[in-house]
Amino acid sequence: MIHNKIFKNKKILLGITGCIAAYKAAFLTREFVKLGAEVKIVMTPSAAEFISPLTLSTLSGNPVIINTFPASQKESTGLGTWHIDTALWADIMIVAPCTINTVAKIAHGFADSALTTLVTALRSPLLVAPAADVDMYLNKIAQKNIQSLKDFGINIIEAEEGELASGLTGKGRLADINKIIDSTALVLNGFSHDLENQNILITAGPTYEDIDPVRFIGNRSSGKMGYWLAKASYLRGANVTLISGPSSETIYPEIKLHTIRSAAEMEKTVKRNLKNNDVLIMSAAVADYTPAKREVNKIKKENKLQAIQLRETKDILASIDKKENFVVGFALETENGLVNAKKKLKNKNLDMIVLNVLKVNKSGFDSDTNKVIILHKSGDKKDFPLQSKFLVANNILTEIIKNK
Ligand code: CTP
């Protein structure tokens, strides 16, 4: 799992409020625990109408907090300042799902439940994932309160568009569990919303060059690096367009995705999208050669094929107009990495190049980790250790921000 290292032994306070998406908090709890985190849960009394505290205490391995005060005064000795102790215990707090009622309360500093009391006592970062039916979510007052949380520096994980429990379709679904986990990892790693108002174009994956209707020439790129670059850019506030060759990776619905197959399609799509973007990150493994002719019918064995005639594809990076954009290339090398990457940086007139160090174990194709060296036009060089592709992506983005 990509985020294992960052969640290990982290103390997560998970707040759950009363809406139908509360059941998804069970999956979130299980994922946090699987990643090695310690999870304590605080629920509002209405959340307990939707999901059993027993489910959540079983999954988290900790008692669930619901009420500010004990059920009877006899039980009150020894509780003391539990709210302060619990708030100080947490490395991070996530409220998911957060109803528009609780959003309003947080926005106005209420401390009228165990959950809102903890929010006000918190010293660590807070993430809020609001969810509601579409009209409630888009309600002007709710939107104003969500904006108000953002203005207070609270990390909002916006609801997604889709089918809702009411049968209506629209914005209001709790963000996907994986996106909530990625957002939490982002904040735990100390990255912020520093790409707001930036338009970023990213390419990912391999290209497939068809020989006939059945066969193609491809390469081993999985697309993981480019997909993590796209997700990290989105989480840091950018508007992201992803152009992807064939890949089994998944992407957030808010990211504009263009799927292509061949180098020629990749070239056309990059050129069409370039002028609307500030940054181009070309992480795709574009084929350098394509069959000179694509056969209409399957080539039969009896034809005794001896060779396939190839022609060069257009080098997209080398041929695009770079006046308006900050352009980042990748260099995939198995030998003389630094020398070749420097050559590519210069010959393709790039602002920055990311050298994939393939010789390191667990680096490169299809792996969740990568070892990269970043070279800047200025001559500056940054050598990173073997890291998760999520962290590599974020470090690449930080280098772009610093040098743009
Ligand atoms: N690239 C491109 N168009 C191509 C081939 C590559 O834009 N037709 C881009 C890649 O997306 C990458 C950079 O160029 O950002 C370097 O790609 P790489 O495969 O490492 O190098 P090549 O220039 O193809 O040279 P070689 O294969 O000989 O190493």
XYZ file of C-alpha atoms and ligand atoms in Angstrom:
433
model
C 0.000 0.000 0.000
C 1.307 3.373 -1.074
C 0.791 5.275 2.221
C 1.995 2.628 4.717
C 5.004 4.534 6.004
C 3.216 7.785 6.706
C 0.279 6.240 8.614
C 2.330 3.879 10.780
C 1.598 4.678 14.470
C -0.186 7.924 13.581
C -2.991 8.863 15.963
C -6.159 9.591 14.011
C -9.287 11.072 15.536
C -12.200 10.248 13.245
C -15.398 12.250 13.684
C -18.638 10.849 12.265
C -21.893 12.762 11.926
C -25.462 11.720 11.155
C -26.071 11.103 7.486
C -26.467 8.007 5.336
C -22.794 8.091 4.310
C -21.916 7.364 7.967
C -21.677 3.670 7.053
C -18.681 4.501 4.832
C -16.794 5.595 7.960
C -16.530 1.890 8.827
C -14.492 1.290 5.648
C -12.403 4.373 6.358
C -11.666 3.143 9.884
C -10.641 -0.273 8.583
C -8.306 1.255 5.988
C -6.633 3.548 8.545
C -6.101 0.597 10.890
C -4.729 -1.549 8.029
C -2.268 1.264 7.238
C -0.920 1.012 10.795
C -2.671 4.013 12.374
C -4.280 4.129 15.806
C -7.885 5.301 15.440
C -10.223 6.834 18.023
C -13.776 7.638 16.995
C -16.118 10.363 18.105
C -19.699 10.273 16.830
C -22.617 12.634 17.150
C -25.746 11.027 18.673
C -27.416 11.247 15.240
C -24.506 9.358 13.615
C -25.281 6.516 16.048
C -28.746 6.330 14.426
C -27.066 5.411 11.118
C -24.225 3.134 12.217
C -23.673 1.146 15.370
C -20.960 2.365 17.773
C -20.217 -1.329 18.347
C -19.206 -1.715 14.676
C -16.847 1.214 14.992
C -15.353 0.268 18.356
C -14.739 -3.243 16.987
C -13.042 -1.936 13.847
C -10.986 0.725 15.642
C -10.186 -1.347 18.728
C -11.036 1.652 20.931
C -14.136 2.797 22.817
C -16.281 5.217 20.808
C -17.031 8.661 22.253
C -20.591 9.864 21.743
C -21.659 12.012 24.668
C -19.925 14.927 26.316
C -21.276 13.917 29.708
C -21.600 10.438 31.251
C -25.041 8.781 31.262
C -25.264 9.029 35.064
C -23.525 11.315 37.506
C -22.134 8.276 39.338
C -19.915 7.542 36.302
C -18.481 11.034 36.173
C -15.511 10.583 38.517
C -12.214 10.227 36.708
C -13.432 11.601 33.365
C -11.942 15.044 34.019
C -10.652 16.854 30.955
C -11.172 13.981 28.502
C -11.874 16.426 25.653
C -8.523 18.180 26.068
C -6.623 14.892 26.541
C -8.221 13.368 23.414
C -7.726 16.496 21.289
C -4.047 16.686 22.299
C -3.628 12.950 21.644
C -4.530 13.324 17.957
C -1.963 13.847 15.191
C -4.841 14.699 12.874
C -8.650 14.850 12.988
C -10.956 13.960 10.090
C -14.700 14.543 10.142
C -16.184 12.207 7.511
C -18.994 12.400 6.702
C -19.670 15.896 8.009
C -23.309 17.033 7.730
C -24.087 20.615 6.773
C -25.389 20.988 10.348
C -21.952 20.143 11.791
C -20.221 22.236 9.091
C -22.311 25.198 10.288
C -21.456 24.481 13.916
C -17.712 24.222 13.237
C -17.830 27.394 11.131
C -19.334 29.261 14.069
C -17.241 27.736 16.846
C -19.961 25.715 18.544
C -18.930 23.146 21.152
C -22.325 21.579 21.808
C -21.438 17.903 21.304
C -18.429 15.700 22.053
C -17.426 16.000 18.375
C -17.644 19.776 18.077
C -15.997 20.172 21.487
C -13.013 18.149 20.243
C -12.827 20.255 17.067
C -12.534 23.426 19.130
C -9.875 21.903 21.414
C -7.745 20.540 18.544
C -4.136 21.620 17.971
C -3.427 19.319 15.048
C -4.716 19.690 11.431
C -8.419 19.170 10.702
C -9.918 17.685 7.534
C -13.623 17.927 6.860
C -15.460 15.860 4.217
C -18.985 17.277 3.923
C -21.827 15.178 2.521
C -25.551 15.848 2.004
C -28.257 15.538 -0.588
C -27.693 17.840 -3.569
C -30.018 20.703 -2.575
C -28.789 20.678 1.003
C -25.153 20.599 -0.161
C -25.577 23.414 -2.684
C -27.685 25.479 -0.284
C -26.178 28.964 -0.250
C -25.751 29.054 3.523
C -24.096 25.608 3.543
C -21.743 26.713 0.754
C -20.904 29.890 2.657
C -20.098 27.828 5.751
C -17.901 25.432 3.732
C -16.041 28.452 2.318
C -15.728 29.811 5.829
C -14.023 26.560 6.962
C -11.594 26.903 4.034
C -10.869 30.491 5.050
C -10.058 29.260 8.559
C -7.430 26.965 7.009
C -9.450 23.774 7.474
C -8.854 21.199 4.728
C -12.097 20.538 2.879
C -12.509 17.331 0.904
C -15.345 18.324 -1.407
C -18.292 16.015 -1.958
C -18.526 14.291 -5.325
C -21.198 14.274 -8.040
C -23.281 11.162 -8.487
C -26.333 9.187 -7.459
C -27.608 10.095 -4.003
C -29.579 8.112 -1.437
C -32.708 10.133 -2.300
C -32.593 8.938 -5.908
C -31.538 12.398 -7.085
C -28.265 12.915 -8.913
C -25.870 15.751 -8.171
C -23.088 16.972 -5.906
C -23.254 15.739 -2.333
C -21.804 12.198 -2.185
C -19.122 11.744 0.414
C -15.711 11.861 -1.309
C -14.352 8.440 -2.229
C -12.618 6.695 0.688
C -9.320 6.526 -1.221
C -9.421 10.256 -1.852
C -10.004 10.896 1.876
C -6.999 8.682 2.668
C -4.836 10.456 0.042
C -5.908 13.858 1.426
C -4.995 12.726 4.941
C -1.592 11.488 3.723
C -1.013 14.828 2.001
C -1.637 16.791 5.188
C 0.349 14.333 7.369
C 3.295 14.819 4.987
C 3.065 18.596 5.459
C 1.995 19.488 1.910
C -0.595 22.204 1.410
C -2.922 23.834 -1.130
C -0.105 25.654 -2.891
C -1.219 24.972 -6.473
C -4.495 26.863 -6.395
C -5.299 28.658 -9.700
C -2.678 26.600 -11.541
C -3.653 24.629 -14.643
C -1.542 21.520 -14.992
C -1.384 19.152 -17.952
C 0.046 15.705 -17.211
C 0.702 12.746 -19.510
C 0.914 9.196 -18.202
C 1.273 5.580 -19.170
C 2.551 3.881 -22.281
C 1.450 4.280 -25.876
C 0.411 1.290 -27.964
C 1.403 1.253 -31.613
C -0.830 -1.110 -33.562
C 0.666 -3.632 -35.953
C -2.665 -5.177 -36.951
C -6.117 -5.415 -35.255
C -4.710 -7.907 -32.719
C -1.089 -6.964 -31.977
C 0.712 -3.852 -30.915
C 4.126 -2.592 -29.826
C 3.961 -1.270 -26.263
C 6.148 -0.734 -23.241
C 6.027 -1.621 -19.552
C 4.865 1.745 -18.175
C 1.924 1.276 -15.768
C 0.970 4.954 -15.592
C 1.305 5.017 -11.781
C 3.788 7.921 -11.656
C 1.671 10.142 -13.904
C -1.574 9.249 -12.109
C -0.010 10.119 -8.734
C 1.244 13.398 -10.194
C -2.305 14.160 -11.329
C -3.847 13.220 -7.959
C -1.247 15.127 -5.934
C -1.700 18.223 -8.157
C -5.464 18.062 -7.634
C -5.135 17.626 -3.855
C -2.836 20.658 -3.776
C -5.542 22.738 -5.464
C -4.647 22.682 -9.187
C -7.012 22.226 -12.142
C -5.695 19.060 -13.682
C -5.931 17.533 -17.149
C -4.548 14.027 -17.545
C -3.751 12.485 -20.927
C -3.289 8.783 -20.446
C -2.208 5.866 -22.563
C -3.667 2.416 -21.735
C -3.506 1.989 -17.957
C -5.464 0.189 -15.247
C -4.950 3.031 -12.753
C -7.962 4.991 -11.504
C -8.296 8.747 -11.143
C -10.502 11.176 -9.187
C -13.651 12.236 -11.060
C -12.702 15.931 -10.837
C -9.655 15.399 -13.058
C -10.284 15.839 -16.800
C -9.148 12.581 -18.363
C -8.346 12.068 -22.050
C -7.543 8.479 -22.927
C -5.407 7.903 -25.981
C -3.703 4.867 -27.504
C -0.898 5.819 -29.868
C 1.967 8.326 -29.854
C 0.223 10.216 -32.678
C -2.970 10.545 -30.584
C -0.880 11.616 -27.581
C 0.812 14.309 -29.696
C -2.497 15.658 -31.014
C -4.092 15.732 -27.548
C -1.096 17.398 -25.854
C -0.946 20.087 -28.539
C -4.705 20.726 -28.301
C -4.582 21.165 -24.512
C -1.249 22.919 -24.070
C -2.277 26.563 -24.355
C -4.890 26.278 -21.571
C -2.255 25.130 -19.097
C 0.575 26.721 -17.117
C 2.593 23.558 -16.588
C 3.188 20.445 -18.718
C 4.532 17.318 -17.024
C 5.363 14.733 -19.659
C 5.654 11.519 -17.658
C 4.259 9.246 -20.382
C 6.504 6.633 -21.939
C 5.813 7.610 -25.532
C 6.858 5.089 -28.182
C 9.785 6.282 -30.298
C 8.793 4.049 -33.221
C 5.521 2.971 -34.783
C 4.792 0.452 -37.553
C 5.073 2.195 -40.937
C 1.817 0.503 -41.934
C -1.054 -0.811 -39.781
C -2.459 -3.961 -41.405
C -6.262 -3.934 -41.739
C -6.504 -7.695 -41.162
C -4.687 -9.960 -38.727
C -1.297 -11.003 -40.103
C -1.443 -14.772 -40.589
C 1.404 -17.097 -39.650
C 1.429 -18.568 -43.129
C 2.608 -15.154 -44.454
C 5.995 -16.000 -42.829
C 6.500 -12.453 -41.519
C 10.237 -11.672 -41.265
C 10.266 -8.049 -40.134
C 8.055 -5.101 -39.324
C 8.926 -1.826 -41.005
C 9.004 1.005 -38.453
C 9.064 4.780 -38.679
C 9.963 7.336 -36.002
C 7.181 9.051 -34.049
C 7.248 12.776 -33.467
C 9.109 13.770 -30.284
C 6.296 15.658 -28.538
C 8.442 17.415 -25.950
C 11.026 18.518 -28.490
C 8.438 19.822 -30.933
C 6.000 21.801 -28.755
C 6.076 25.552 -28.324
C 7.353 26.184 -24.762
C 7.076 29.981 -24.491
C 4.010 30.003 -22.259
C 4.505 26.855 -20.170
C 6.795 25.462 -17.504
C 7.788 22.168 -19.120
C 8.925 19.062 -17.260
C 10.222 15.926 -18.946
C 11.125 12.494 -17.658
C 14.184 10.474 -18.569
C 14.019 6.749 -18.380
C 17.523 5.359 -18.435
C 19.178 2.034 -17.750
C 22.761 3.362 -18.096
C 24.591 6.729 -17.955
C 21.453 8.219 -16.405
C 22.770 11.631 -15.418
C 24.611 12.275 -18.683
C 21.610 11.255 -20.787
C 19.122 13.186 -18.647
C 21.251 16.355 -18.919
C 21.353 15.919 -22.701
C 17.558 15.555 -22.856
C 17.048 18.621 -20.630
C 19.168 20.702 -23.007
C 18.184 19.222 -26.371
C 14.447 19.300 -25.631
C 14.770 22.801 -24.071
C 13.045 21.803 -20.790
C 12.734 23.682 -17.497
C 13.207 20.528 -15.465
C 13.790 16.817 -16.004
C 13.077 13.904 -13.677
C 15.539 11.046 -14.019
C 14.044 7.668 -13.157
C 16.837 5.633 -11.624
C 15.862 2.200 -12.881
C 18.818 0.297 -11.439
C 17.484 0.670 -7.878
C 15.413 -2.271 -6.653
C 11.676 -1.465 -6.354
C 12.055 1.596 -8.578
C 10.414 2.194 -11.921
C 7.821 0.152 -13.836
C 4.676 -0.918 -12.048
C 6.231 -0.401 -8.637
C 4.660 1.811 -5.925
C 8.052 3.352 -5.212
C 10.528 5.308 -7.274
C 14.041 6.712 -6.975
C 14.442 9.962 -8.873
C 16.976 12.715 -9.426
C 15.621 16.105 -10.487
C 17.708 18.329 -12.749
C 16.849 21.982 -13.324
C 17.645 24.200 -16.307
C 19.733 26.342 -13.908
C 22.059 23.384 -13.294
C 20.644 22.644 -9.821
C 20.317 18.962 -8.964
C 18.225 17.246 -6.300
C 18.721 13.603 -5.422
C 15.796 11.897 -3.637
C 15.877 8.539 -1.824
C 13.604 5.625 -2.798
C 10.080 6.874 -1.903
C 6.427 6.082 -2.553
C 5.255 7.464 -5.910
C 2.845 9.666 -3.922
C 5.803 11.330 -2.184
C 7.883 11.470 -5.369
C 4.949 13.191 -7.106
C 4.656 15.741 -4.316
C 8.389 16.421 -4.293
C 8.323 16.981 -8.074
C 5.443 19.457 -7.605
C 7.330 21.302 -4.851
C 10.357 21.615 -7.159
C 8.092 23.010 -9.898
C 6.559 25.576 -7.524
C 10.009 26.685 -6.308
C 11.376 27.144 -9.815
C 8.374 28.384 -11.805
N 8.898 11.959 -25.227
C 8.075 12.662 -26.086
N 7.811 12.193 -27.337
C 8.368 11.040 -27.775
C 9.232 10.314 -26.911
C 9.475 10.806 -25.648
O 7.575 13.727 -25.705
N 8.085 10.610 -28.979
C 9.150 12.499 -23.884
C 8.807 11.551 -22.739
O 7.480 11.719 -22.322
C 9.803 11.987 -21.668
C 10.988 12.494 -22.463
O 10.521 12.736 -23.782
O 9.313 13.062 -20.892
C 12.143 11.510 -22.529
O 11.680 10.253 -22.946
P 12.662 9.013 -23.018
O 11.917 7.829 -23.530
O 13.426 8.897 -21.749
O 13.729 9.515 -24.068
P 13.752 9.606 -25.631
O 13.825 11.071 -25.988
O 12.624 8.833 -26.228
O 15.172 8.967 -25.963
P 15.687 7.444 -25.710
O 14.455 6.566 -25.867
O 16.700 7.253 -26.761
O 16.262 7.400 -24.336
